[in-house]
Amino acid sequence: MTSELFSVLDVLPYGVVITTRQGEENYRNQFAADLFSHIDVSLVTDEMRRLASVSYPESELVLPGPPERTIAIRLYSLGDCNALFLFEDVSEARRLDRVRSDFIANLSHELRTPVGAITILAEAINETNDSESHTRLGRRILKEALRLGDSIEGLLHLSWLESGQAQRFADVDVHKLFSLAVDSTVEIAKKHRVQIAIACPAGIKIEGDEKQLVSALINLIDNAVKYSDPGSQVAVKASELAADLVEMTVSDTGVGIPEEDIDRVFERFYRVDAARSRKTGGTGLGLSIVRHVVSNHKGMISVTSEPGVETTFKIVLPRTV
Ligand code: ADP
């Protein structure tokens, strides 16, 4: 029974360490052993010592990375003068907390900025009788209202994608998806003087929601164009990875994404450079929409970038959902 108990402790997704009251370690399970082999153990042992002397023996320890990890530690007293320390890796939960609170802060900012601008512009209209100023201010109000409308549309689109409602899965031709997406981005490509090159063998088909997949590709191509220099080229490619997988990539040779931002660009409203994105006119929701579309199709999305050299977004989709 004892060995079974140890086996059970070893498969737990928690670290378990048992010490004497004096702090001498008697046991550590597999999770704790793995954890301790990857971190500065003195940070943890100091914290364990501290917990043994406080009345509320629970804390979180942020261990420097990379990757940074947050470990929750709790001390339980065992009747026979021993102490049990329970360790839980709460890094992902804390990351999600941060994403959520950043989202609320960004959302408030996104909505408040145009509303604030519209209020000031409307007040300015009220204070002048000059018709030329009315036209100029009216145009700016329209621009801000359109921006607000885009953010709200983007949010509604996201929540519609999240709800998974009204998905229409059917056989779709990847070449057709590319053509539809490129048709919708021709104007912006012309404006930025960027060429879009498609490379897609005929006959690749996947099961998917055409409207969603086209909107994902439009977002990726639109970004590739927006963040590229005039005269450059955006490449949109598809290939069959295996009998049951299709890969689609959108590459550009523009500004790129710094390493420290790359994991966060799929978050709602996350922008590498807010001022630049405002100038290029994005809502900050495009990549979140893409990620949701990909996840609705049980696919994977990834991005690699070397700033100033090349950025590639890669989507891998199963042929059948
Ligand atoms: P936005 O509407 O601001 O473009 P997205 O969600 O589409 O929002 O993208 C999030 C951020 O990721 C952008 O603000 C930009 O900083 C970065 N980004 C996305 N695609 C590219 C790209 N192809 N090249 C460089 N940066 C990009």
XYZ file of C-alpha atoms and ligand atoms in Angstrom:
348
model
C 0.000 0.000 0.000
C 2.814 2.408 0.855
C 4.471 1.967 -2.534
C 1.084 2.437 -4.230
C 0.623 5.607 -2.266
C 3.998 6.889 -3.428
C 3.096 6.030 -7.028
C -0.103 8.009 -6.634
C 1.813 10.976 -5.217
C 4.198 10.786 -8.176
C 1.470 11.210 -10.765
C -0.132 14.208 -9.038
C 0.150 17.499 -10.949
C 1.266 19.091 -7.661
C 4.542 19.117 -5.827
C 4.492 17.421 -2.427
C 7.347 17.826 0.032
C 7.276 16.477 3.572
C 9.663 17.886 6.147
C 10.177 17.654 9.863
C 9.203 20.652 11.971
C 12.893 21.580 11.914
C 12.779 21.775 8.111
C 14.632 18.577 7.326
C 13.251 17.083 4.137
C 11.895 13.523 4.321
C 10.120 13.146 1.018
C 9.536 14.845 -2.299
C 7.300 13.536 -5.087
C 8.144 13.499 -8.792
C 6.534 16.889 -9.562
C 8.512 18.557 -6.769
C 11.705 16.842 -7.911
C 11.195 18.117 -11.487
C 10.322 21.581 -10.229
C 13.351 21.785 -7.942
C 15.686 20.629 -10.681
C 14.764 23.612 -12.842
C 14.811 26.456 -10.352
C 16.921 28.198 -7.772
C 16.045 25.911 -4.848
C 17.241 28.404 -2.236
C 14.374 30.742 -3.178
C 11.910 27.972 -2.423
C 13.562 26.718 0.748
C 13.713 30.289 2.125
C 10.004 30.636 1.438
C 9.257 27.244 3.046
C 11.146 28.347 6.149
C 9.202 31.609 6.252
C 5.846 29.821 5.860
C 6.682 27.548 8.781
C 6.676 30.587 11.058
C 3.573 32.480 9.916
C -0.054 32.024 10.907
C -1.384 32.009 7.316
C 1.005 29.607 5.609
C 0.148 30.224 1.972
C 2.004 32.259 -0.617
C 2.989 32.624 -4.237
C 6.532 32.728 -5.432
C 7.493 34.286 -8.752
C 10.555 32.501 -10.073
C 12.567 34.350 -12.673
C 12.706 32.716 -16.083
C 12.749 32.353 -18.820
C 10.088 31.285 -18.674
C 9.003 33.071 -15.515
C 6.922 30.775 -13.317
C 4.516 31.454 -10.496
C 4.365 28.730 -7.873
C 1.697 28.652 -5.185
C 2.941 27.114 -1.930
C 0.813 25.955 0.936
C 1.896 24.412 4.196
C -0.221 21.788 5.954
C 0.620 20.567 9.372
C 0.764 16.769 9.692
C -0.146 15.504 13.119
C 3.141 13.692 13.786
C 5.318 16.794 13.952
C 5.828 16.748 10.202
C 4.894 19.408 7.727
C 3.583 18.945 4.211
C 4.264 21.553 1.569
C 2.044 21.562 -1.501
C 3.334 23.277 -4.644
C 1.160 24.217 -7.583
C 2.354 25.780 -10.811
C -0.151 28.626 -11.275
C 1.816 30.372 -14.047
C -0.860 29.812 -16.700
C -3.670 30.962 -14.392
C -1.744 34.131 -13.501
C -0.960 34.758 -17.183
C -4.679 34.491 -17.972
C -5.462 36.884 -15.099
C -3.046 39.384 -16.631
C -4.497 38.914 -20.126
C -8.014 39.443 -18.729
C -7.156 42.588 -16.806
C -5.154 43.997 -19.733
C -8.159 43.291 -21.939
C -10.504 45.270 -19.691
C -8.030 48.174 -19.510
C -7.484 48.128 -23.276
C -11.182 47.808 -24.025
C -11.980 50.816 -21.836
C -9.234 52.761 -23.577
C -10.420 51.715 -27.057
C -13.975 52.834 -26.353
C -13.162 55.928 -24.319
C -10.688 57.468 -26.770
C -13.062 57.922 -29.739
C -15.971 58.840 -27.457
C -13.791 61.505 -25.814
C -12.704 62.809 -29.216
C -16.303 62.885 -30.513
C -17.412 64.842 -27.415
C -14.686 67.454 -27.835
C -15.312 67.773 -31.577
C -19.083 68.114 -31.061
C -18.465 70.827 -28.447
C -16.213 72.624 -30.927
C -18.993 72.482 -33.547
C -21.404 74.031 -31.044
C -19.016 76.881 -30.393
C -18.572 78.005 -33.984
C -20.832 79.210 -36.759
C -18.192 78.868 -39.426
C -19.471 76.340 -41.976
C -15.982 75.333 -43.112
C -15.091 74.395 -39.521
C -18.379 72.483 -39.252
C -17.432 70.400 -42.293
C -13.906 69.767 -41.042
C -15.009 68.860 -37.519
C -17.896 66.780 -38.860
C -15.445 64.768 -40.952
C -13.318 64.078 -37.899
C -16.367 63.035 -35.883
C -17.252 60.614 -38.659
C -13.724 59.150 -38.602
C -13.855 58.623 -34.821
C -17.371 57.165 -35.013
C -16.250 54.735 -37.728
C -13.294 53.686 -35.572
C -15.595 53.097 -32.611
C -17.936 51.151 -34.891
C -15.025 48.968 -36.101
C -14.031 48.122 -32.522
C -17.599 47.201 -31.598
C -18.042 45.158 -34.790
C -14.751 43.376 -34.067
C -15.834 42.552 -30.511
C -19.215 41.265 -31.679
C -17.526 39.198 -34.374
C -15.188 37.721 -31.759
C -17.973 36.822 -29.381
C -19.908 35.279 -32.286
C -16.845 33.173 -33.129
C -16.367 32.243 -29.469
C -19.975 31.112 -29.163
C -19.404 28.696 -32.064
C -22.919 29.506 -33.319
C -24.023 29.349 -36.911
C -20.897 27.669 -38.193
C -21.393 26.275 -41.639
C -18.900 23.572 -42.350
C -18.633 22.336 -45.902
C -15.945 21.325 -48.370
C -14.036 24.453 -49.326
C -11.381 24.900 -51.953
C -8.249 26.527 -50.532
C -7.444 28.291 -53.787
C -10.907 29.833 -53.747
C -10.348 30.974 -50.120
C -7.127 32.680 -51.182
C -8.781 34.359 -54.177
C -11.653 35.666 -52.069
C -9.268 36.970 -49.392
C -6.963 38.605 -51.914
C -9.946 40.217 -53.703
C -10.854 41.897 -50.414
C -7.336 43.152 -49.793
C -6.533 44.416 -53.311
C -7.418 47.995 -52.443
C -5.294 48.212 -49.299
C -2.411 46.483 -51.132
C -2.654 49.074 -53.912
C -2.713 51.882 -51.373
C 0.444 50.548 -49.686
C 2.042 49.611 -53.039
C 2.497 46.023 -51.917
C 2.110 43.029 -54.213
C 0.320 39.878 -53.099
C 1.576 36.604 -54.593
C -0.471 33.423 -54.251
C 1.034 29.948 -54.476
C -1.544 27.228 -54.039
C -1.745 23.942 -55.908
C -5.179 23.333 -57.443
C -7.545 20.924 -55.802
C -6.608 21.287 -52.101
C -9.846 21.036 -50.189
C -10.646 21.215 -46.500
C -13.778 21.012 -44.443
C -14.484 24.426 -42.978
C -16.612 27.513 -42.698
C -15.746 29.515 -45.801
C -16.775 32.870 -44.382
C -14.689 32.404 -41.233
C -11.634 31.127 -43.078
C -11.755 33.983 -45.581
C -12.037 36.509 -42.741
C -8.977 34.939 -41.036
C -6.938 35.127 -44.242
C -8.079 38.714 -44.861
C -6.847 39.689 -41.398
C -3.455 38.068 -41.952
C -2.992 39.520 -45.442
C -4.240 42.928 -44.306
C -1.630 42.942 -41.497
C 1.137 41.693 -43.781
C 0.374 44.544 -46.180
C -0.039 47.201 -43.477
C 3.217 46.358 -41.744
C 5.228 46.104 -45.004
C 7.249 48.685 -46.861
C 6.025 50.006 -50.206
C 7.362 47.989 -53.122
C 7.562 44.729 -51.170
C 5.686 41.485 -51.640
C 3.367 39.447 -49.444
C 3.364 35.704 -50.116
C 0.266 33.605 -49.461
C 0.945 29.903 -49.796
C -0.773 26.588 -49.218
C 0.548 23.077 -49.243
C -0.485 19.593 -48.157
C 1.539 18.643 -45.098
C 0.258 15.104 -44.867
C -2.765 13.266 -46.163
C -4.913 14.834 -43.484
C -3.267 18.261 -42.914
C -3.117 21.472 -44.894
C -0.695 24.308 -44.190
C -1.343 27.923 -45.127
C 1.204 30.674 -44.662
C 1.155 34.435 -45.039
C 4.630 35.998 -45.142
C 5.885 39.518 -45.432
C 9.214 41.291 -45.276
C 8.041 44.256 -43.209
C 8.749 45.642 -39.739
C 8.268 42.287 -38.011
C 7.413 41.459 -34.412
C 10.018 41.622 -31.619
C 10.587 38.386 -29.721
C 9.169 39.738 -26.458
C 5.815 40.519 -28.097
C 5.397 37.453 -30.224
C 3.517 35.391 -27.630
C 1.037 38.172 -26.993
C -0.017 39.368 -30.454
C -3.044 37.035 -30.480
C -4.507 38.720 -27.394
C -7.437 41.047 -27.890
C -6.243 44.649 -28.373
C -2.581 43.750 -27.916
C -0.399 45.858 -30.162
C 3.340 45.983 -30.485
C 3.290 49.678 -31.225
C -0.032 51.330 -30.426
C 0.808 54.586 -32.196
C 1.839 52.812 -35.398
C -1.247 50.575 -35.345
C -3.492 53.587 -34.874
C -1.908 55.166 -37.923
C -2.342 51.989 -39.967
C -5.941 51.832 -38.770
C -6.210 48.453 -37.001
C -8.620 47.605 -34.205
C -6.163 45.303 -32.432
C -8.664 42.445 -32.742
C -7.596 40.946 -36.072
C -5.267 38.251 -34.774
C -7.658 37.249 -31.953
C -10.273 36.696 -34.649
C -7.799 34.604 -36.653
C -6.917 32.523 -33.594
C -10.588 31.816 -32.876
C -11.292 30.820 -36.461
C -8.342 28.428 -36.387
C -9.427 26.955 -33.070
C -13.009 26.519 -34.375
C -11.427 24.427 -37.142
C -9.328 22.417 -34.656
C -6.172 23.828 -36.225
C -2.990 25.463 -34.984
C -1.585 28.898 -35.630
C 1.966 30.052 -35.076
C 4.128 32.991 -35.984
C 7.831 33.433 -36.566
C 9.436 36.770 -37.116
C 12.783 38.350 -37.599
C 12.114 42.081 -37.282
C 12.922 43.946 -40.474
C 13.532 40.692 -42.341
C 10.530 38.388 -42.437
C 7.331 37.553 -40.613
C 5.353 34.395 -41.313
C 1.998 33.399 -39.870
C 1.360 29.691 -40.314
C -1.974 27.938 -40.002
C -2.185 24.164 -39.997
C -5.676 22.766 -40.433
C -6.981 19.233 -40.471
C -8.731 18.448 -43.741
C -11.811 17.309 -41.884
C -13.000 18.881 -38.637
P -4.105 45.471 -35.524
O -5.498 45.792 -35.855
O -3.456 46.450 -34.596
O -3.274 45.135 -36.717
P -3.984 42.620 -34.895
O -4.676 41.825 -33.824
O -4.292 42.235 -36.296
O -4.249 44.157 -34.602
O -2.428 42.511 -34.649
C -1.908 42.746 -33.354
C -0.541 43.371 -33.433
O 0.385 42.422 -33.967
C -0.472 44.559 -34.380
O -0.827 45.750 -33.726
C 0.993 44.567 -34.780
O 1.746 45.221 -33.803
C 1.367 43.091 -34.759
N 1.356 42.470 -36.103
C 0.401 41.683 -36.632
N 0.742 41.241 -37.860
C 1.953 41.763 -38.120
C 2.861 41.672 -39.226
N 2.573 40.964 -40.300
N 4.034 42.355 -39.130
C 4.334 43.070 -38.014
N 3.528 43.195 -36.951
C 2.349 42.553 -36.990
